[in-house]
Short mmCIF file of C-alpha atoms in Angstrom, two decimals:
data_model
loop_
_atom_site.label_atom_id
_atom_site.label_comp_id
_atom_site.label_asym_id
_atom_site.label_seq_id
_atom_site.Cartn_x
_atom_site.Cartn_y
_atom_site.Cartn_z
CA UNK A 1 -6.37 -52.36 -4.36
CA UNK A 2 -10.06 -51.42 -4.22
CA UNK A 3 -11.66 -51.86 -0.81
CA UNK A 4 -14.72 -54.11 -0.58
CA UNK A 5 -17.70 -52.31 1.02
CA UNK A 6 -18.74 -53.58 4.45
CA UNK A 7 -21.85 -55.72 4.58
CA UNK A 8 -24.57 -54.12 6.70
CA UNK A 9 -27.45 -56.16 8.18
CA UNK A 10 -30.83 -54.81 9.29
CA UNK A 11 -33.05 -53.98 6.31
CA UNK A 12 -33.89 -50.28 5.76
CA UNK A 13 -32.14 -49.23 8.95
CA UNK A 14 -28.99 -51.00 7.84
CA UNK A 15 -29.20 -49.32 4.45
CA UNK A 16 -29.45 -45.90 6.10
CA UNK A 17 -26.38 -46.66 8.19
CA UNK A 18 -24.55 -47.75 5.07
CA UNK A 19 -25.40 -44.45 3.38
CA UNK A 20 -24.08 -42.48 6.35
CA UNK A 21 -20.88 -44.55 6.38
CA UNK A 22 -20.39 -43.99 2.65
CA UNK A 23 -20.98 -40.23 3.01
CA UNK A 24 -18.42 -39.95 5.77
CA UNK A 25 -15.83 -41.79 3.69
CA UNK A 26 -16.44 -39.68 0.58
CA UNK A 27 -16.83 -36.25 2.19
CA UNK A 28 -14.67 -36.61 5.26
CA UNK A 29 -15.41 -35.45 8.78
CA UNK A 30 -17.80 -32.64 9.65
CA UNK A 31 -16.46 -29.18 8.71
CA UNK A 32 -14.34 -27.46 11.35
CA UNK A 33 -15.23 -24.29 13.24
CA UNK A 34 -13.78 -22.01 10.54
CA UNK A 35 -15.84 -23.29 7.62
CA UNK A 36 -18.59 -20.69 8.11
CA UNK A 37 -16.17 -17.77 8.34
CA UNK A 38 -14.36 -19.01 5.24
CA UNK A 39 -17.62 -19.21 3.32
CA UNK A 40 -18.46 -15.64 4.37
CA UNK A 41 -15.10 -14.42 3.06
CA UNK A 42 -15.65 -16.22 -0.25
CA UNK A 43 -19.13 -14.76 -0.60
CA UNK A 44 -17.95 -11.22 0.14
CA UNK A 45 -15.20 -11.49 -2.46
CA UNK A 46 -17.59 -12.95 -5.04
CA UNK A 47 -20.18 -10.20 -4.58
CA UNK A 48 -18.12 -7.12 -3.63
CA UNK A 49 -14.58 -7.28 -5.04
CA UNK A 50 -13.93 -4.62 -7.68
CA UNK A 51 -13.11 -7.07 -10.52
CA UNK A 52 -16.15 -9.34 -10.97
CA UNK A 53 -14.45 -11.82 -13.30
CA UNK A 54 -11.40 -12.24 -11.08
CA UNK A 55 -13.64 -12.45 -8.02
CA UNK A 56 -15.67 -15.33 -9.45
CA UNK A 57 -12.58 -17.31 -10.44
CA UNK A 58 -11.07 -16.73 -6.99
CA UNK A 59 -14.29 -17.76 -5.24
CA UNK A 60 -14.54 -21.01 -7.23
CA UNK A 61 -10.93 -21.87 -6.41
CA UNK A 62 -11.23 -21.16 -2.68
CA UNK A 63 -14.77 -22.35 -1.97
CA UNK A 64 -14.75 -24.29 1.31
CA UNK A 65 -11.14 -23.42 2.19
CA UNK A 66 -11.99 -22.53 5.79
CA UNK A 67 -12.98 -26.10 6.65
CA UNK A 68 -9.33 -27.16 6.57
CA UNK A 69 -8.16 -24.57 9.12
CA UNK A 70 -6.92 -26.09 12.37
CA UNK A 71 -6.83 -22.94 14.51
CA UNK A 72 -7.65 -19.23 14.44
CA UNK A 73 -4.04 -18.49 13.57
CA UNK A 74 -4.08 -21.04 10.75
CA UNK A 75 -7.36 -19.63 9.41
CA UNK A 76 -5.94 -16.10 9.38
CA UNK A 77 -2.85 -17.29 7.52
CA UNK A 78 -4.88 -19.24 4.96
CA UNK A 79 -7.24 -16.33 4.44
CA UNK A 80 -4.53 -13.72 3.92
CA UNK A 81 -2.56 -16.04 1.64
CA UNK A 82 -5.67 -16.55 -0.48
CA UNK A 83 -6.56 -12.84 -0.53
CA UNK A 84 -3.02 -11.99 -1.66
CA UNK A 85 -3.78 -13.83 -4.91
CA UNK A 86 -6.21 -11.02 -5.80
CA UNK A 87 -3.23 -8.66 -6.09
CA UNK A 88 -5.13 -5.70 -4.68
CA UNK A 89 -4.47 -3.19 -1.93
CA UNK A 90 -7.06 -2.56 0.78
CA UNK A 91 -7.68 -6.30 0.82
CA UNK A 92 -6.74 -8.13 4.01
CA UNK A 93 -8.12 -10.18 6.88
CA UNK A 94 -7.90 -8.93 10.47
CA UNK A 95 -8.82 -11.48 13.16
CA UNK A 96 -10.18 -10.40 16.52
CA UNK A 97 -7.43 -9.43 18.91
CA UNK A 98 -5.03 -8.27 16.20
CA UNK A 99 -3.64 -4.74 16.09
CA UNK A 100 -5.15 -4.25 12.63
CA UNK A 101 -8.58 -5.31 13.87
CA UNK A 102 -8.51 -2.67 16.61
CA UNK A 103 -7.23 0.00 14.22
CA UNK A 104 -9.83 -0.69 11.52
CA UNK A 105 -12.59 -0.87 14.13
CA UNK A 106 -11.54 2.55 15.45
CA UNK A 107 -11.43 4.11 11.99
CA UNK A 108 -14.92 2.81 11.21
CA UNK A 109 -16.30 2.99 14.75
CA UNK A 110 -19.31 5.07 13.75
CA UNK A 111 -19.97 2.93 10.68
CA UNK A 112 -20.02 -0.21 12.84
CA UNK A 113 -21.96 1.62 15.58
CA UNK A 114 -19.47 0.52 18.22
CA UNK A 115 -19.79 2.22 21.59
CA UNK A 116 -16.19 1.49 22.52
CA UNK A 117 -12.98 0.40 20.79
CA UNK A 118 -9.80 -0.23 22.77
CA UNK A 119 -6.64 -2.27 22.58
CA UNK A 120 -3.60 -2.69 24.81
CA UNK A 121 -0.75 -0.54 23.51
CA UNK A 122 2.78 0.41 24.48
CA UNK A 123 2.80 3.29 21.98
CA UNK A 124 5.01 1.85 19.26
CA UNK A 125 4.67 0.82 15.62
CA UNK A 126 6.46 -2.43 14.71
CA UNK A 127 7.87 -4.01 11.58
CA UNK A 128 8.14 -7.78 11.19
CA UNK A 129 11.30 -9.02 9.45
CA UNK A 130 12.92 -12.47 9.15
CA UNK A 131 15.10 -11.44 12.10
CA UNK A 132 12.17 -10.57 14.33
CA UNK A 133 10.03 -7.57 15.29
CA UNK A 134 11.67 -4.15 15.24
CA UNK A 135 10.37 -0.84 16.55
CA UNK A 136 9.69 1.42 13.58
CA UNK A 137 8.13 4.39 15.36
CA UNK A 138 8.14 5.27 19.04
CA UNK A 139 4.99 7.30 19.61
CA UNK A 140 5.65 10.66 21.24
CA UNK A 141 4.50 10.73 24.84
CA UNK A 142 3.54 7.05 24.92
CA UNK A 143 4.57 4.25 27.31
CA UNK A 144 7.40 3.02 25.06
CA UNK A 145 8.91 6.49 24.83
CA UNK A 146 8.79 6.88 28.61
CA UNK A 147 10.41 3.47 29.05
CA UNK A 148 13.35 4.40 26.82
CA UNK A 149 12.50 2.21 23.81
CA UNK A 150 14.34 3.39 20.69
CA UNK A 151 13.69 3.15 16.99
CA UNK A 152 15.44 0.03 15.70
CA UNK A 153 15.15 -2.00 18.91
CA UNK A 154 14.27 -5.67 18.42
CA UNK A 155 11.62 -6.89 20.82
CA UNK A 156 12.86 -10.10 22.41
CA UNK A 157 10.54 -11.00 25.27
CA UNK A 158 7.78 -9.76 27.54
CA UNK A 159 7.89 -10.91 31.16
CA UNK A 160 10.37 -13.58 30.11
CA UNK A 161 8.20 -15.02 27.33
CA UNK A 162 9.13 -14.68 23.63
CA UNK A 163 7.49 -11.63 22.07
CA UNK A 164 4.33 -12.33 20.06
CA UNK A 165 2.51 -9.46 18.34
CA UNK A 166 -1.09 -8.85 19.21
CA UNK A 167 -1.12 -10.85 22.44
CA UNK A 168 2.21 -9.99 24.09
CA UNK A 169 0.73 -7.37 26.40
CA UNK A 170 -2.72 -8.85 26.95
CA UNK A 171 -3.78 -8.40 30.57
CA UNK A 172 -0.81 -6.13 31.30
CA UNK A 173 -2.54 -2.74 30.94
CA UNK A 174 -1.67 -0.48 33.87
CA UNK A 175 0.95 -2.93 35.15
CA UNK A 176 4.72 -2.34 34.95
CA UNK A 177 6.02 -4.96 32.53
CA UNK A 178 9.52 -6.24 31.82
CA UNK A 179 10.36 -5.80 28.15
CA UNK A 180 13.64 -7.20 26.81
CA UNK A 181 15.04 -5.49 23.71
CA UNK A 182 18.13 -6.11 21.62
CA UNK A 183 19.64 -2.73 20.71
CA UNK A 184 22.78 -3.92 18.92
CA UNK A 185 23.04 -7.08 16.85
CA UNK A 186 24.25 -9.93 19.04
CA UNK A 187 24.40 -7.82 22.19
CA UNK A 188 22.87 -8.94 25.45
CA UNK A 189 19.23 -7.81 25.67
CA UNK A 190 18.37 -4.73 27.72
CA UNK A 191 15.49 -4.99 30.16
CA UNK A 192 13.19 -1.97 30.18
CA UNK A 193 10.05 -1.41 32.21
CA UNK A 194 7.03 -0.37 30.19
CA UNK A 195 3.47 0.12 31.42
CA UNK A 196 0.97 -0.78 28.67
CA UNK A 197 -2.37 0.97 28.54
CA UNK A 198 -5.79 0.42 27.03
CA UNK A 199 -6.51 3.11 24.46
CA UNK A 200 -8.64 3.80 21.43
CA UNK A 201 -6.25 3.66 18.44
CA UNK A 202 -7.61 6.88 16.91
CA UNK A 203 -7.18 8.69 20.22
CA UNK A 204 -3.60 7.42 20.36
CA UNK A 205 -2.88 8.63 16.81
CA UNK A 206 -4.17 12.10 17.66
CA UNK A 207 -1.99 12.07 20.76
CA UNK A 208 0.99 11.13 18.59
CA UNK A 209 0.18 14.02 16.26
CA UNK A 210 0.03 16.52 19.13
CA UNK A 211 3.09 15.16 20.88
CA UNK A 212 5.28 15.09 17.77
CA UNK A 213 4.66 18.75 16.81
CA UNK A 214 7.91 20.60 17.37
CA UNK A 215 10.27 23.15 15.85
CA UNK A 216 13.83 21.92 15.30
CA UNK A 217 16.86 24.18 14.91
CA UNK A 218 18.58 22.65 11.89
CA UNK A 219 21.19 24.12 9.58
CA UNK A 220 20.64 27.54 11.10
CA UNK A 221 16.91 27.41 10.28
CA UNK A 222 13.77 26.78 12.28
CA UNK A 223 12.14 23.69 10.76
CA UNK A 224 8.76 22.47 11.95
CA UNK A 225 8.21 18.71 12.18
CA UNK A 226 4.83 16.99 12.17
CA UNK A 227 4.25 13.24 12.35
CA UNK A 228 0.92 12.14 10.83
CA UNK A 229 0.65 8.42 11.55
CA UNK A 230 -2.94 8.52 10.32
CA UNK A 231 -5.12 10.94 8.37
CA UNK A 232 -8.30 8.90 8.84
CA UNK A 233 -10.90 11.40 10.00
CA UNK A 234 -11.34 15.18 9.85
CA UNK A 235 -9.94 15.67 13.34
CA UNK A 236 -6.39 15.06 12.08
CA UNK A 237 -6.68 17.78 9.45
CA UNK A 238 -8.32 20.19 11.90
CA UNK A 239 -5.52 19.68 14.41
CA UNK A 240 -2.89 20.19 11.71
CA UNK A 241 -4.53 23.47 10.64
CA UNK A 242 -4.46 24.68 14.24
CA UNK A 243 -0.81 23.68 14.60
CA UNK A 244 0.27 25.34 11.35
CA UNK A 245 -1.27 28.68 12.27
CA UNK A 246 -0.27 28.66 15.92
CA UNK A 247 2.55 26.37 17.10
CA UNK A 248 4.46 26.59 13.82
CA UNK A 249 3.92 30.30 13.16
CA UNK A 250 7.61 31.14 13.74
CA UNK A 251 8.99 28.20 11.70
CA UNK A 252 10.63 28.81 8.32
CA UNK A 253 9.93 25.40 6.73
CA UNK A 254 7.89 22.29 7.43
CA UNK A 255 8.49 18.52 7.35
CA UNK A 256 5.38 16.32 7.32
CA UNK A 257 6.11 12.68 8.13
CA UNK A 258 3.71 10.42 6.20
CA UNK A 259 5.69 7.21 6.71
CA UNK A 260 3.83 4.02 7.65
CA UNK A 261 0.58 4.02 9.60
CA UNK A 262 -2.82 4.50 7.97
CA UNK A 263 -3.97 6.67 5.07
CA UNK A 264 -7.30 8.42 5.05
CA UNK A 265 -6.27 11.90 3.84
CA UNK A 266 -8.80 13.49 1.52
CA UNK A 267 -8.22 16.19 -1.06
CA UNK A 268 -9.31 18.93 1.38
CA UNK A 269 -5.94 18.37 3.05
CA UNK A 270 -4.36 20.38 0.23
CA UNK A 271 -6.39 23.46 1.13
CA UNK A 272 -4.06 23.96 4.11
CA UNK A 273 -1.23 24.68 1.66
CA UNK A 274 -3.06 26.69 -1.01
CA UNK A 275 -1.02 29.86 -1.79
CA UNK A 276 -4.00 31.44 -3.54
CA UNK A 277 -5.87 31.95 -0.26
CA UNK A 278 -5.19 35.62 0.64
CA UNK A 279 -3.44 36.55 3.87
CA UNK A 280 -4.73 39.47 5.89
CA UNK A 281 -3.18 42.22 8.01
CA UNK A 282 -4.86 43.84 10.99
CA UNK A 283 -3.75 47.37 11.99
CA UNK A 284 -4.61 48.74 15.42
CA UNK A 285 -5.11 52.42 16.34
CA UNK A 286 -1.39 52.83 17.14
CA UNK A 287 -0.49 51.61 13.67
CA UNK A 288 0.84 48.23 14.77
CA UNK A 289 0.45 45.65 12.03
CA UNK A 290 -0.21 41.95 12.48
CA UNK A 291 -0.18 39.81 9.34
CA UNK A 292 -1.69 36.34 9.45
CA UNK A 293 -2.29 33.62 6.90
CA UNK A 294 -4.79 30.78 7.19
CA UNK A 295 -2.67 28.56 4.91
CA UNK A 296 0.98 27.45 4.99
CA UNK A 297 3.02 29.31 2.33
CA UNK A 298 6.56 28.35 3.36
CA UNK A 299 8.63 25.40 2.06
CA UNK A 300 7.23 21.91 2.63
CA UNK A 301 9.01 18.54 2.65
CA UNK A 302 6.89 15.41 2.56
CA UNK A 303 8.61 12.38 4.09
CA UNK A 304 7.25 9.14 2.58
CA UNK A 305 8.19 5.49 2.22
CA UNK A 306 6.93 2.19 0.86
CA UNK A 307 4.25 2.07 3.55
CA UNK A 308 2.80 5.53 2.86
CA UNK A 309 -0.58 4.44 1.58
CA UNK A 310 -3.99 5.35 0.24
CA UNK A 311 -5.05 8.96 0.84
CA UNK A 312 -1.50 9.88 1.83
CA UNK A 313 -0.43 8.91 -1.68
CA UNK A 314 -3.08 11.07 -3.30
CA UNK A 315 -1.82 14.04 -1.29
CA UNK A 316 1.78 13.20 -2.20
CA UNK A 317 0.84 12.99 -5.89
CA UNK A 318 -0.80 16.42 -5.82
CA UNK A 319 2.06 18.00 -3.85
CA UNK A 320 4.55 16.69 -6.37
CA UNK A 321 2.54 17.54 -9.49
CA UNK A 322 1.94 21.12 -8.42
CA UNK A 323 5.49 21.52 -7.04
CA UNK A 324 4.16 22.47 -3.63
CA UNK A 325 6.48 20.12 -1.74
CA UNK A 326 9.69 18.14 -2.10
CA UNK A 327 9.22 14.40 -1.56
CA UNK A 328 11.99 12.71 0.43
CA UNK A 329 12.43 9.04 1.34
CA UNK A 330 11.19 6.19 -0.84
CA UNK A 331 8.45 5.61 -3.42
CA UNK A 332 5.01 5.27 -1.86
CA UNK A 333 3.16 1.97 -1.58
CA UNK A 334 0.97 2.13 -4.69
CA UNK A 335 -2.03 1.11 -2.57
CA UNK A 336 -4.78 3.41 -3.79
CA UNK A 337 -8.00 1.43 -4.12
CA UNK A 338 -11.23 2.14 -2.26
CA UNK A 339 -11.76 -0.43 0.50
CA UNK A 340 -14.86 -1.46 2.44
CA UNK A 341 -14.73 -2.93 5.98
CA UNK A 342 -16.85 -6.07 6.31
CA UNK A 343 -17.55 -7.70 9.66
CA UNK A 344 -17.90 -11.49 9.71
CA UNK A 345 -20.44 -13.19 11.95
CA UNK A 346 -17.70 -14.17 14.41
CA UNK A 347 -16.45 -10.57 14.74
CA UNK A 348 -13.39 -10.88 12.50
CA UNK A 349 -12.91 -8.15 9.87
CA UNK A 350 -12.39 -8.39 6.14
CA UNK A 351 -11.11 -5.27 4.39
CA UNK A 352 -11.92 -5.58 0.70
CA UNK A 353 -11.15 -3.41 -2.34
CA UNK A 354 -14.50 -2.54 -3.91
CA UNK A 355 -13.60 0.10 -6.52
CA UNK A 356 -10.63 1.39 -8.48
CA UNK A 357 -9.34 4.95 -8.05
CA UNK A 358 -7.64 7.44 -10.38
CA UNK A 359 -6.15 10.76 -9.34
CA UNK A 360 -6.45 13.38 -12.07
CA UNK A 361 -6.67 10.54 -14.57
CA UNK A 362 -3.61 8.73 -13.18
CA UNK A 363 -3.88 5.25 -11.65
CA UNK A 364 -1.48 4.97 -8.72
CA UNK A 365 -2.37 1.42 -7.69
CA UNK A 366 0.70 -0.79 -8.03
CA UNK A 367 2.85 2.19 -9.01
CA UNK A 368 2.94 4.71 -6.20
CA UNK A 369 4.49 8.16 -6.21
CA UNK A 370 8.27 8.52 -6.77
CA UNK A 371 10.27 10.78 -4.50
CA UNK A 372 12.48 13.72 -5.46
CA UNK A 373 15.25 12.76 -3.03
CA UNK A 374 15.78 9.01 -2.53
CA UNK A 375 16.94 7.94 0.93
CA UNK A 376 16.97 4.24 1.89
CA UNK A 377 15.77 3.35 5.36
CA UNK A 378 18.03 1.68 7.91
CA UNK A 379 15.87 0.22 10.66
CA UNK A 380 17.22 -2.89 12.43
CA UNK A 381 19.45 -1.86 15.35
CA UNK A 382 19.23 1.83 14.37
CA UNK A 383 19.69 2.87 18.04
CA UNK A 384 17.23 5.70 17.53
CA UNK A 385 18.84 7.08 14.37
CA UNK A 386 16.65 8.08 11.42
CA UNK A 387 18.58 8.95 8.23
CA UNK A 388 15.41 9.65 6.24
CA UNK A 389 14.26 12.26 8.74
CA UNK A 390 17.74 13.77 8.90
CA UNK A 391 17.74 14.22 5.13
CA UNK A 392 14.24 15.69 5.14
CA UNK A 393 15.37 18.30 7.66
CA UNK A 394 18.41 19.08 5.48
CA UNK A 395 16.21 19.59 2.43
CA UNK A 396 13.72 21.74 4.34
CA UNK A 397 16.43 23.98 5.83
CA UNK A 398 18.14 24.46 2.47
CA UNK A 399 14.82 25.41 0.83
CA UNK A 400 14.37 28.47 3.06
CA UNK A 401 14.95 31.64 1.06
CA UNK A 402 14.78 29.89 -2.33
CA UNK A 403 11.05 30.34 -2.83
#
């Protein structure tokens, strides 16, 4: 049944009121607080996304979507759901306060001209599954490692409250905090005491790199292990070069762990493993000889998985093509587009793919790099075990003497 319009008295003033009433009925209430941010996202996609035709169609479909968001969490969900329709890597929304926001801000700190970037961290990388949040990596030397957190632990609660990523440790930096973890499926949770800290993510990743460097006796061989959670920035490559020529000098093979984390490696990374760079020998007056090489010439195993992304994949591709390393684990992510970080007016971040990338004429986006030795991961309730790393060490040890 069609509603009869209300009769308004009062001449021109009444007519104006009638127009306002009609507008409110047709267009609804005033836009919510997320309308502006949504419009900024739409505009960025329309003007910057790598595929102009797809960008325009997406923008038309999602114009005004932010007005319907009821909360910051709802806006983030709506935005990431919409961005997923573009089917492109390096395209995601990171709201303020999220782990990704802090990480991206740290990577592009100079670009954004930020004097300081910090977030509250326990020194662990997490994976969300339908069963909950599981610890994927325990960062060497970090608070979680000192508290006894193990790979595969499910985070249950923090100070008695259900665990929520991003905000669980807010306000807890420097304070001993009760963390309940489930180590075996169905078992009673263990209560550990962890002391979160405020840290720049890039500083933490460099600390992880330093702390993870070690030589492992495996299969009768000395195998070096290096975790590279991120390659974003020249400091990671410089530290690796120093480690290869110093700490790892006595090792017979090398495992580089590229699993998860952030990409960022550039092609200069491969120079550290170039066998064409000559080694040199110094001879003192007593005839003692000391031979040194500025590049790594011994066997290399690259440990990768479905979250090894971006520049890490380009390195993996080159290692595999030129037979300089054996790839162990699982096919890489196939996330090899060039992304640009875009800051919204409210401080949220949009990471957007702005150009396609080919490596030696090969497009890796959506395909990734296959491994030589496939090893499925087993994470939930792993109790610290890591079958992919165990296999990588096996392969590295067996490669000694075959080159």
